[in-house]
Short mmCIF file of C-alpha atoms (C1' of nucleotides) in Angstrom, two decimals:
data_model
loop_
_atom_site.label_atom_id
_atom_site.label_comp_id
_atom_site.label_asym_id
_atom_site.label_seq_id
_atom_site.Cartn_x
_atom_site.Cartn_y
_atom_site.Cartn_z
CA MET Y 1 126.61 74.79 80.18
CA THR Y 2 126.63 78.64 80.57
CA ASP Y 3 126.09 80.93 77.71
CA ASN Y 4 129.33 82.30 78.75
CA ALA Y 5 131.13 78.92 78.28
CA ASP Y 6 129.12 78.40 75.10
CA ASN Y 7 130.51 81.56 73.53
CA ALA Y 8 134.29 80.59 74.28
CA LEU Y 9 133.50 77.12 73.29
CA ASN Y 10 132.55 78.22 69.83
CA ALA Y 11 135.49 80.75 69.62
CA LEU Y 12 138.03 78.03 70.53
CA TYR Y 13 136.52 75.26 68.25
CA PRO Y 14 134.83 76.81 65.13
CA VAL Y 15 133.95 73.31 64.38
CA LEU Y 16 131.35 73.15 66.82
CA ALA Y 17 130.12 76.60 65.83
CA ALA Y 18 129.14 75.31 62.56
CA LEU Y 19 127.17 72.39 63.80
CA PRO Y 20 123.64 71.60 63.06
CA ALA Y 21 121.32 73.02 65.58
CA ALA Y 22 120.15 69.64 66.93
CA ALA Y 23 123.68 68.51 67.55
CA ASN Y 24 124.55 71.90 69.28
CA GLN Y 25 121.49 71.65 71.62
CA ARG Y 26 122.66 68.19 72.45
CA LEU Y 27 125.90 69.63 73.28
CA GLN Y 28 124.64 72.37 75.43
CA GLN Y 29 122.50 70.30 77.34
CA HIS Y 30 124.90 67.42 78.35
CA ALA Y 31 128.25 68.96 78.31
CA GLN Y 32 129.48 70.40 81.72
CA VAL Y 33 131.93 72.56 82.46
CA VAL Y 34 134.47 71.74 85.18
CA SER Y 35 137.14 73.57 86.90
CA VAL Y 36 140.45 72.11 88.13
CA PRO Y 37 143.29 73.50 89.90
CA ALA Y 38 146.75 73.34 88.77
CA GLY Y 39 148.24 70.18 89.35
CA ALA Y 40 145.18 68.37 89.56
CA VAL Y 41 145.02 64.64 87.77
CA VAL Y 42 142.14 64.98 85.36
CA PHE Y 43 142.33 61.38 84.25
CA ASP Y 44 144.90 58.59 85.14
CA GLU Y 45 146.20 55.44 83.39
CA LEU Y 46 143.69 52.06 83.91
CA GLN Y 47 140.76 54.40 84.52
CA ALA Y 48 137.89 54.36 82.40
CA CYS Y 49 137.16 57.37 80.19
CA GLN Y 50 134.24 59.29 81.27
CA GLY Y 51 134.06 61.84 78.92
CA PHE Y 52 135.41 63.70 75.92
CA PRO Y 53 137.16 67.15 77.14
CA PHE Y 54 137.33 70.26 75.60
CA VAL Y 55 139.63 72.66 76.96
CA LEU Y 56 138.35 76.06 77.54
CA SER Y 57 141.23 77.70 79.37
CA GLY Y 58 144.26 76.40 81.07
CA SER Y 59 145.96 73.41 79.61
CA LEU Y 60 146.65 69.95 80.20
CA ARG Y 61 149.77 67.94 79.88
CA VAL Y 62 149.49 64.49 79.11
CA VAL Y 63 152.24 62.49 80.45
CA LYS Y 64 153.33 58.37 80.71
CA ALA Y 65 154.00 57.63 84.44
CA ALA Y 66 156.76 55.26 85.26
CA PRO Y 67 156.51 53.02 87.98
CA ASN Y 68 159.27 54.51 89.96
CA GLY Y 69 157.06 57.84 90.02
CA ARG Y 70 159.06 59.66 86.93
CA GLU Y 71 156.99 60.83 84.19
CA LEU Y 72 157.63 61.32 80.52
CA PRO Y 73 155.74 64.10 78.80
CA LEU Y 74 153.67 63.11 75.80
CA TYR Y 75 152.25 66.27 74.46
CA ARG Y 76 149.86 69.14 75.63
CA VAL Y 77 146.41 69.97 75.05
CA THR Y 78 145.94 73.62 74.71
CA PRO Y 79 142.55 75.50 74.27
CA GLY Y 80 141.12 74.41 70.81
CA GLU Y 81 142.92 71.29 70.85
CA THR Y 82 141.74 67.96 71.79
CA CYS Y 83 143.14 64.75 73.63
CA ILE Y 84 143.74 62.10 71.10
CA ILE Y 85 144.20 59.61 73.98
CA SER Y 86 140.76 60.43 75.03
CA SER Y 87 139.56 59.94 71.58
CA ALA Y 88 141.20 56.49 71.31
CA CYS Y 89 139.79 55.46 74.78
CA LEU Y 90 136.08 56.41 73.84
CA LEU Y 91 136.48 54.80 70.41
CA GLY Y 92 138.26 52.01 71.64
CA HIS Y 93 136.33 51.51 74.61
CA ALA Y 94 139.61 51.17 76.24
CA PRO Y 95 140.83 52.27 79.37
CA TYR Y 96 143.29 55.18 79.60
CA ASN Y 97 146.76 54.42 79.21
CA ALA Y 98 148.28 57.77 80.02
CA ARG Y 99 147.63 60.38 82.70
CA GLY Y 100 146.09 64.13 82.19
CA ILE Y 101 147.29 66.81 84.57
CA ALA Y 102 146.09 70.34 84.55
CA GLU Y 103 149.33 72.46 84.20
CA THR Y 104 147.45 75.51 85.38
CA GLU Y 105 144.07 76.33 86.94
CA THR Y 106 141.98 74.83 83.86
CA ARG Y 107 138.58 74.95 82.89
CA LEU Y 108 137.29 71.94 80.78
CA LEU Y 109 134.26 71.19 79.24
CA LEU Y 110 133.39 67.47 79.54
CA LEU Y 111 131.31 65.85 77.03
CA PRO Y 112 129.83 62.40 78.15
CA ASN Y 113 130.77 59.46 76.11
CA ALA Y 114 127.44 58.89 74.07
CA ASP Y 115 127.29 62.36 73.34
CA PHE Y 116 130.55 62.40 71.78
CA GLN Y 117 129.84 59.30 69.74
CA ALA Y 118 126.96 60.87 68.45
CA LEU Y 119 128.68 63.84 67.60
CA LEU Y 120 131.23 61.95 65.50
CA GLY Y 121 128.31 61.47 63.49
CA GLU Y 122 128.70 64.93 62.06
CA ALA Y 123 131.12 65.05 59.50
CA ALA Y 124 132.56 68.23 60.12
CA PHE Y 125 133.45 67.07 63.66
CA ARG Y 126 134.62 63.84 62.44
CA ASP Y 127 137.05 65.43 60.29
CA PHE Y 128 138.34 67.89 63.03
CA ILE Y 129 138.96 65.00 65.20
CA PHE Y 130 140.61 62.97 62.37
CA GLN Y 131 143.16 66.10 61.51
CA LEU Y 132 144.33 66.27 65.18
CA PHE Y 133 144.72 62.59 65.35
CA SER Y 134 146.97 62.58 62.39
CA GLU Y 135 148.88 65.60 63.91
CA ARG Y 136 149.56 63.93 67.31
CA ILE Y 137 150.44 60.60 65.50
CA ALA Y 138 153.55 62.50 64.10
CA ASP Y 139 154.27 63.99 67.50
CA LEU Y 140 154.25 60.47 69.02
CA MET Y 141 156.61 59.07 66.38
CA GLN Y 142 159.15 62.00 67.10
CA LEU Y 143 158.72 61.29 70.67
CA ILE Y 144 159.41 57.47 70.12
CA GLU Y 145 162.49 58.50 68.02
CA GLU Y 146 163.73 60.83 70.74
CA VAL Y 147 163.65 58.48 73.60
CA ALA Y 148 164.73 55.08 71.70
CA PHE Y 149 167.69 56.75 69.79
CA ARG Y 150 168.50 60.26 71.00
CA LYS Y 151 170.82 60.71 73.83
CA LEU Y 152 169.90 63.17 76.58
CA ASP Y 153 172.31 65.97 75.45
CA GLN Y 154 170.77 66.06 71.94
CA ARG Y 155 167.45 66.20 73.65
CA LEU Y 156 168.21 68.62 76.10
CA ALA Y 157 169.86 71.14 73.35
CA ALA Y 158 166.81 70.37 71.36
CA LEU Y 159 164.45 71.65 73.88
CA LEU Y 160 166.33 74.83 74.71
CA LEU Y 161 166.15 75.87 71.29
CA GLY Y 162 163.21 77.69 69.69
CA LYS Y 163 162.08 79.31 72.73
CA GLY Y 164 163.78 82.73 72.32
CA GLN Y 165 167.18 83.58 73.94
CA ARG Y 166 166.45 83.77 77.51
CA LEU Y 167 164.60 80.99 79.21
CA HIS Y 168 163.48 81.23 82.76
CA VAL Y 169 163.32 77.76 83.83
CA THR Y 170 164.81 75.51 86.79
CA HIS Y 171 166.90 72.51 85.82
CA GLN Y 172 164.45 70.65 87.42
CA GLN Y 173 161.63 71.56 85.10
CA LEU Y 174 164.16 70.87 82.18
CA ALA Y 175 164.47 67.40 83.71
CA ASP Y 176 160.79 66.72 84.00
CA GLU Y 177 160.31 67.66 80.42
CA LEU Y 178 162.81 65.08 79.32
CA GLY Y 179 161.61 62.47 81.71
CA SER Y 180 165.03 62.50 83.58
CA VAL Y 181 166.65 64.07 86.60
CA ARG Y 182 167.80 67.26 87.74
CA GLU Y 183 171.36 66.38 88.17
CA ILE Y 184 171.94 65.09 85.18
CA VAL Y 185 170.42 68.21 83.45
CA SER Y 186 172.83 70.13 85.44
CA ARG Y 187 175.74 68.19 84.67
CA LEU Y 188 174.96 68.55 80.80
CA LEU Y 189 174.31 72.15 81.35
CA LYS Y 190 177.67 72.60 82.57
CA GLY Y 191 178.84 70.97 79.75
CA PHE Y 192 177.34 73.21 77.21
CA ALA Y 193 178.23 76.38 79.50
CA GLU Y 194 182.04 75.11 79.15
CA GLN Y 195 181.52 74.92 75.36
CA GLY Y 196 180.03 78.29 75.34
CA LEU Y 197 176.88 77.17 74.20
CA VAL Y 198 174.98 79.00 77.02
CA ALA Y 199 175.49 80.94 80.11
CA LEU Y 200 173.80 79.63 83.41
CA SER Y 201 172.28 81.54 86.27
CA ARG Y 202 169.49 80.97 88.73
CA GLU Y 203 166.55 80.17 86.95
CA GLN Y 204 167.81 81.24 83.80
CA VAL Y 205 169.55 79.94 80.73
CA ASP Y 206 170.76 82.26 77.99
CA ILE Y 207 171.36 80.86 74.67
CA LEU Y 208 174.69 82.32 73.47
CA ASP Y 209 175.28 79.94 70.10
CA PRO Y 210 172.00 78.77 68.81
CA ALA Y 211 173.87 77.17 66.02
CA GLY Y 212 176.02 75.34 68.22
CA LEU Y 213 173.41 73.81 70.07
CA ARG Y 214 171.57 72.83 67.06
CA ARG Y 215 174.76 71.16 65.99
CA VAL Y 216 174.66 69.23 69.50
CA ALA Y 217 170.52 68.40 68.99
CA ALA Y 218 171.65 66.96 65.52
CA GLY Y 219 173.94 64.43 66.92
CA MET Q 1 142.68 45.63 39.51
CA THR Q 2 141.81 41.85 38.61
CA ASP Q 3 138.81 40.59 39.35
CA ASN Q 4 140.94 38.09 41.59
CA ALA Q 5 142.21 40.98 43.58
CA ASP Q 6 138.77 42.40 43.83
CA ASN Q 7 137.47 39.52 45.62
CA ALA Q 8 140.36 39.10 47.63
CA LEU Q 9 140.12 42.66 48.76
CA ASN Q 10 136.41 42.63 49.57
CA ALA Q 11 137.11 39.50 51.84
CA LEU Q 12 139.89 40.98 53.75
CA TYR Q 13 137.97 44.48 54.03
CA PRO Q 14 134.40 43.90 54.45
CA VAL Q 15 134.13 47.43 54.96
CA LEU Q 16 134.81 48.00 51.12
CA ALA Q 17 132.37 45.50 50.31
CA ALA Q 18 129.57 47.24 51.73
CA LEU Q 19 130.51 50.78 49.72
CA PRO Q 20 128.14 52.24 47.32
CA ALA Q 21 128.56 51.22 43.91
CA ALA Q 22 130.22 54.56 42.55
CA ALA Q 23 132.84 54.42 45.24
CA ASN Q 24 133.53 50.83 44.91
CA GLN Q 25 133.90 51.33 41.00
CA ARG Q 26 136.50 54.41 41.47
CA LEU Q 27 138.42 52.21 43.64
CA GLN Q 28 138.75 49.31 41.00
CA GLN Q 29 139.66 51.89 38.41
CA HIS Q 30 142.43 53.47 40.33
CA ALA Q 31 143.91 51.27 42.75
CA GLN Q 32 146.71 49.43 41.55
CA VAL Q 33 147.93 46.04 42.83
CA VAL Q 34 151.80 45.96 43.22
CA SER Q 35 154.00 42.73 44.42
CA VAL Q 36 157.10 43.71 46.40
CA PRO Q 37 159.63 40.60 47.34
CA ALA Q 38 160.56 39.98 51.06
CA GLY Q 39 162.50 42.67 52.62
CA ALA Q 40 161.58 45.44 50.21
CA VAL Q 41 161.43 48.95 51.44
CA VAL Q 42 157.78 50.26 50.67
CA PHE Q 43 157.83 53.48 52.07
CA ASP Q 44 160.72 55.38 54.15
CA GLU Q 45 161.04 58.38 56.30
CA LEU Q 46 160.64 61.70 54.56
CA GLN Q 47 159.39 60.34 51.63
CA ALA Q 48 156.13 61.87 50.34
CA CYS Q 49 153.43 59.39 50.83
CA GLN Q 50 152.24 58.29 47.16
CA GLY Q 51 149.25 56.43 48.08
CA PHE Q 52 147.27 54.44 50.76
CA PRO Q 53 148.06 50.64 51.08
CA PHE Q 54 145.71 47.63 51.74
CA VAL Q 55 147.67 44.72 52.27
CA LEU Q 56 146.34 41.69 50.32
CA SER Q 57 148.73 39.02 51.49
CA GLY Q 58 152.14 38.82 53.30
CA SER Q 59 152.70 41.75 55.85
CA LEU Q 60 154.49 44.76 56.35
CA ARG Q 61 156.77 45.71 59.15
CA VAL Q 62 156.83 49.52 60.13
CA VAL Q 63 160.01 50.51 62.01
CA LYS Q 64 161.66 53.79 63.11
CA ALA Q 65 165.31 53.77 61.98
CA ALA Q 66 167.88 55.10 63.94
CA PRO Q 67 171.00 56.93 62.38
CA ASN Q 68 173.26 54.27 63.30
CA GLY Q 69 171.28 51.61 60.92
CA ARG Q 70 169.40 49.93 64.19
CA GLU Q 71 165.62 49.54 63.82
CA LEU Q 72 162.66 49.69 66.25
CA PRO Q 73 159.75 47.99 65.18
CA LEU Q 74 156.67 50.16 65.91
CA TYR Q 75 153.70 47.87 64.45
CA ARG Q 76 152.89 45.36 61.68
CA VAL Q 77 150.31 45.80 58.89
CA THR Q 78 148.58 42.26 57.99
CA PRO Q 79 146.04 41.64 55.62
CA GLY Q 80 142.71 43.34 56.68
CA GLU Q 81 144.59 45.96 58.58
CA THR Q 82 145.67 49.38 57.40
CA CYS Q 83 148.91 51.48 57.97
CA ILE Q 84 148.13 54.70 60.48
CA ILE Q 85 151.12 56.15 59.50
CA SER Q 86 150.12 56.30 55.94
CA SER Q 87 146.55 57.78 57.01
CA ALA Q 88 148.40 60.32 59.07
CA CYS Q 89 150.88 61.17 56.19
CA LEU Q 90 147.88 61.60 53.63
CA LEU Q 91 145.64 63.28 56.22
CA GLY Q 92 148.43 65.76 57.21
CA HIS Q 93 149.77 66.04 54.01
CA ALA Q 94 153.18 65.46 55.79
CA PRO Q 95 156.27 63.07 54.90
CA TYR Q 96 156.34 59.44 56.23
CA ASN Q 97 158.22 59.57 59.51
CA ALA Q 98 158.86 55.80 59.86
CA ARG Q 99 159.83 53.23 57.23
CA GLY Q 100 157.59 50.14 55.88
CA ILE Q 101 159.23 46.98 54.79
CA ALA Q 102 157.74 43.93 53.54
CA GLU Q 103 158.54 40.76 55.75
CA THR Q 104 157.76 38.49 53.38
CA GLU Q 105 156.46 38.44 49.74
CA THR Q 106 153.70 40.77 49.83
CA ARG Q 107 150.98 41.99 47.58
CA LEU Q 108 149.61 45.44 48.16
CA LEU Q 109 146.80 47.45 46.49
CA LEU Q 110 147.77 50.77 46.43
CA LEU Q 111 145.13 53.72 46.43
CA PRO Q 112 146.23 57.10 45.16
CA ASN Q 113 146.04 59.95 47.65
CA ALA Q 114 143.25 61.68 45.91
CA ASP Q 115 141.12 58.45 46.02
CA PHE Q 116 141.90 57.86 49.69
CA GLN Q 117 140.56 61.34 50.29
CA ALA Q 118 137.55 60.54 48.66
CA LEU Q 119 136.89 57.36 50.04
CA LEU Q 120 136.92 59.00 53.50
CA GLY Q 121 133.89 60.85 52.31
CA GLU Q 122 132.19 57.68 52.94
CA ALA Q 123 131.08 57.33 56.72
CA ALA Q 124 131.80 53.39 56.76
CA PHE Q 125 135.26 53.72 55.49
CA ARG Q 126 135.97 56.63 57.77
CA ASP Q 127 134.78 54.65 60.86
CA PHE Q 128 136.94 51.92 59.92
CA ILE Q 129 140.17 54.18 59.55
CA PHE Q 130 139.01 55.60 62.82
CA GLN Q 131 138.81 52.45 64.71
CA LEU Q 132 142.27 51.28 63.70
CA PHE Q 133 143.76 54.69 64.41
CA SER Q 134 142.35 54.48 67.81
CA GLU Q 135 143.90 50.85 68.31
CA ARG Q 136 147.24 51.76 66.73
CA ILE Q 137 147.37 54.54 69.35
CA ALA Q 138 147.18 52.35 72.43
CA ASP Q 139 150.06 50.04 70.65
CA LEU Q 140 152.15 53.30 70.33
CA MET Q 141 151.63 54.36 73.93
CA GLN Q 142 152.48 50.70 74.98
CA LEU Q 143 155.94 50.98 73.08
CA ILE Q 144 156.62 54.35 74.24
CA GLU Q 145 156.10 53.08 78.02
CA GLU Q 146 158.46 49.97 76.99
CA VAL Q 147 161.42 51.96 75.51
CA ALA Q 148 161.17 54.86 77.99
CA PHE Q 149 160.54 52.55 81.14
CA ARG Q 150 161.13 48.79 80.81
CA LYS Q 151 164.56 47.40 81.04
CA LEU Q 152 165.75 44.92 78.20
CA ASP Q 153 165.02 41.70 80.40
CA GLN Q 154 161.66 42.70 80.96
CA ARG Q 155 160.89 43.61 77.39
CA LEU Q 156 162.61 40.22 76.35
CA ALA Q 157 160.71 38.33 78.64
CA ALA Q 158 157.56 39.69 77.54
CA LEU Q 159 158.55 39.00 73.78
CA LEU Q 160 158.84 35.27 74.59
CA LEU Q 161 155.78 34.96 76.05
CA GLY Q 162 152.46 34.26 74.29
CA LYS Q 163 154.14 32.52 71.40
CA GLY Q 164 153.64 28.92 72.43
CA GLN Q 165 156.09 26.67 74.34
CA ARG Q 166 158.80 26.43 71.62
CA LEU Q 167 160.09 29.29 69.74
CA HIS Q 168 161.87 29.16 66.51
CA VAL Q 169 164.07 32.35 66.28
CA THR Q 170 167.67 33.23 66.38
CA HIS Q 171 168.87 35.56 69.06
CA GLN Q 172 169.68 38.23 66.27
CA GLN Q 173 165.86 38.30 65.34
CA LEU Q 174 164.97 38.58 68.89
CA ALA Q 175 167.39 41.44 69.43
CA ASP Q 176 165.83 43.19 66.02
CA GLU Q 177 162.26 42.73 67.69
CA LEU Q 178 163.80 44.48 70.74
CA GLY Q 179 165.74 47.28 68.71
CA SER Q 180 168.67 45.74 70.56
CA VAL Q 181 171.76 43.87 69.52
CA ARG Q 182 172.40 40.03 69.34
CA GLU Q 183 175.03 39.83 72.41
CA ILE Q 184 172.81 41.33 74.84
CA VAL Q 185 170.06 39.12 74.08
CA SER Q 186 172.35 36.21 74.38
CA ARG Q 187 173.58 37.38 77.80
CA LEU Q 188 169.96 37.91 78.96
CA LEU Q 189 168.76 34.54 77.74
CA LYS Q 190 171.69 32.99 79.56
CA GLY Q 191 170.62 34.19 82.64
CA PHE Q 192 167.07 33.01 81.98
CA ALA Q 193 168.35 29.89 81.34
CA GLU Q 194 170.10 29.82 84.57
CA GLN Q 195 167.13 30.77 86.16
CA GLY Q 196 165.53 27.62 84.76
CA LEU Q 197 162.98 30.11 82.84
CA VAL Q 198 164.09 28.70 79.43
CA ALA Q 199 166.10 26.00 77.76
CA LEU Q 200 168.27 27.13 74.78
CA SER Q 201 169.28 25.39 71.79
CA ARG Q 202 170.09 26.35 68.11
CA GLU Q 203 167.75 28.64 66.56
CA GLN Q 204 165.18 27.49 69.37
CA VAL Q 205 163.93 28.80 72.60
CA ASP Q 206 161.79 26.57 74.96
CA ILE Q 207 159.79 28.04 77.66
CA LEU Q 208 160.19 26.26 80.95
CA ASP Q 209 158.51 28.43 83.32
CA PRO Q 210 155.92 30.90 81.70
CA ALA Q 211 154.91 32.01 85.29
CA GLY Q 212 158.53 32.76 86.04
CA LEU Q 213 158.85 34.76 82.87
CA ARG Q 214 155.95 36.80 83.57
CA ARG Q 215 156.94 37.65 86.99
CA VAL Q 216 160.30 38.86 85.02
CA ALA Q 217 158.39 40.70 82.32
CA ALA Q 218 156.21 42.65 85.21
CA GLY Q 219 159.55 44.03 86.83
"C1'" DG C 1 186.16 15.02 54.76
"C1'" DG C 2 187.16 20.14 54.01
"C1'" DG C 3 185.72 24.55 53.62
"C1'" DC C 4 182.31 27.93 54.55
"C1'" DG C 5 178.31 30.53 56.52
"C1'" DT C 6 175.55 31.17 60.08
"C1'" DC C 7 174.53 31.19 65.05
"C1'" DT C 8 175.78 30.98 69.56
"C1'" DG C 9 178.89 31.84 74.05
"C1'" DT C 10 181.69 34.91 76.24
"C1'" DA C 11 184.95 38.27 78.12
"C1'" DA C 12 186.80 42.78 78.40
"C1'" DC C 13 185.87 47.26 77.98
"C1'" DC C 14 183.29 51.80 77.49
"C1'" DT C 15 179.40 55.37 77.50
"C1'" DT C 16 175.40 56.89 79.45
"C1'" DG C 17 172.57 58.06 82.61
"C1'" DG C 18 170.84 57.31 87.45
"C1'" DT C 19 171.75 57.31 92.56
"C1'" DT C 20 173.27 58.91 96.73
"C1'" DA C 21 175.17 62.46 99.34
"C1'" DC C 22 176.57 66.51 100.37
"C1'" DA C 23 177.74 71.94 100.32
"C1'" DC C 24 176.60 76.28 99.50
"C1'" DA C 25 174.19 80.33 97.78
"C1'" DG C 26 170.34 83.37 97.21
"C1'" DC C 27 166.29 84.98 98.95
"C1'" DC C 28 162.16 85.57 101.94
"C1'" DT C 29 160.14 85.86 106.33
"C1'" DG C 30 159.32 85.49 110.93
"C1'" DC A 1 169.55 88.27 111.92
"C1'" DA A 2 168.29 83.50 112.24
"C1'" DG A 3 166.20 79.96 110.05
"C1'" DG A 4 164.21 77.62 106.42
"C1'" DC A 5 163.39 76.70 101.60
"C1'" DT A 6 164.44 76.34 96.76
"C1'" DG A 7 167.81 76.14 93.34
"C1'" DT A 8 172.38 74.77 91.97
"C1'" DG A 9 177.07 72.61 91.78
"C1'" DT A 10 179.70 68.26 92.25
"C1'" DA A 11 181.91 64.07 93.24
"C1'" DA A 12 181.81 59.17 93.94
"C1'" DC A 13 179.60 55.26 92.94
"C1'" DC A 14 176.56 51.90 90.38
"C1'" DA A 15 173.85 49.54 86.62
"C1'" DA A 16 172.36 48.87 81.88
"C1'" DG A 17 173.36 48.06 77.84
"C1'" DG A 18 176.22 48.83 73.82
"C1'" DT A 19 181.03 47.84 71.42
"C1'" DT A 20 184.71 44.99 70.19
"C1'" DA A 21 186.91 41.04 69.81
"C1'" DC A 22 187.38 36.22 69.59
"C1'" DA A 23 186.18 31.34 69.68
"C1'" DG A 24 183.64 27.23 68.99
"C1'" DA A 25 179.49 24.76 67.36
"C1'" DC A 26 176.56 23.23 63.97
"C1'" DG A 27 174.90 22.41 59.44
"C1'" DC A 28 175.37 22.25 54.45
"C1'" DC A 29 177.48 21.74 50.28
"C1'" DC A 30 181.05 20.72 47.25
#
DNA sequence: GGGCGTCTGTAACCTTGGTTACACAGCCTG
DNA sequence: CAGGCTGTGTAACCAAGGTTACAGACGCCC
């Protein structure tokens, strides 16, 4: 690991900076910086988990892939966060059960399995992982609720909210985010537009009536 | 806590038996045995998490409840296991995001929040929780895959498998297990019967062709 | 045996969301 | 300007699953 990456790492993951010298040294000796281009598949279903990734820059999108090629986004991993799927795989000695894709050009610090396990011996690090575990669990529960019970218009309305008044996205991108297809999103957006909730233009959605959208989202 | 419960607890949760004397004493002083009847709601969505439950006997069914009253089972907690939702809530100081129901008459040992946190100071206990966390994550991933991508006939076929050759269940119970409704399960079972995969009778499903069912389940 | 509650069978109908198949608009580039 | 690419609009059709509404079957208990 370069000094440069080391600095970035400690800034992003304060918990590492606080580690005892020995642990830190071990990390520096064995961790490996890799850079992956946008769109690259960093890990995939059924694949054995090779190491634990810290995200230095860029971001990972973790998705569940359907047999027919569609994908349902589970969560994102941004710098300073970690990937619970990776933790779970390493801890449970199980293969991955989701796919990790670099959203943009992404730099990762890959920590080999054995060193990750050793790092878990440090109380501070263990607590850090624990904390992220429990946050993600809540996210996953939310996701289960959405896919099992919510209709697509509700989910779309929710997706549009909380990202400012003007969104620069294509219908396809929205569809991907929902695990659906472009035509349906277009259809629903048209409905929203007819109700005066949004205004549509190329690669752009303007929120006209946030309260109305919230009402739709709430079902 | 009674000596009796103490013995049961240590037998079911070996990790507790191995705790230092001080921790064990604290647990015995503050933990409280409660007994709940079958069907009782032990915790519910949006409710603050009062304590951490160890299951002594019986079992909990943890479900996500839909606005319309239907429920999707997430997982079960049997004696010797723990409830990650509870862990996640206590760790993240968030309210519950699912409902826990006693499947049968169930005895729980409830550990207050503060004592749970203290117990996490013990490396062995922390590892125990960690391990269960990662196992459950895999389950939840599996569930997401099912509800998002699998059709109901595939899920039903999978549900029927691996429980022996003759099942004593009502269609309603199967529907509940899938988060669906009775009529659809009846319709699908009829289809299975017509293909010679199963034989149906009152409160009973006989598996005639496991391999065929497995094929259906695989899609 | 008669009445009641539970379980099952089944048909008609509806909603949601996905699929297929285009048309067209805007824009960039050779 | 032509040609091509990307994004959007839209309609017809389809499949899955849920809803409604019954009817009959079986078992149990009075």
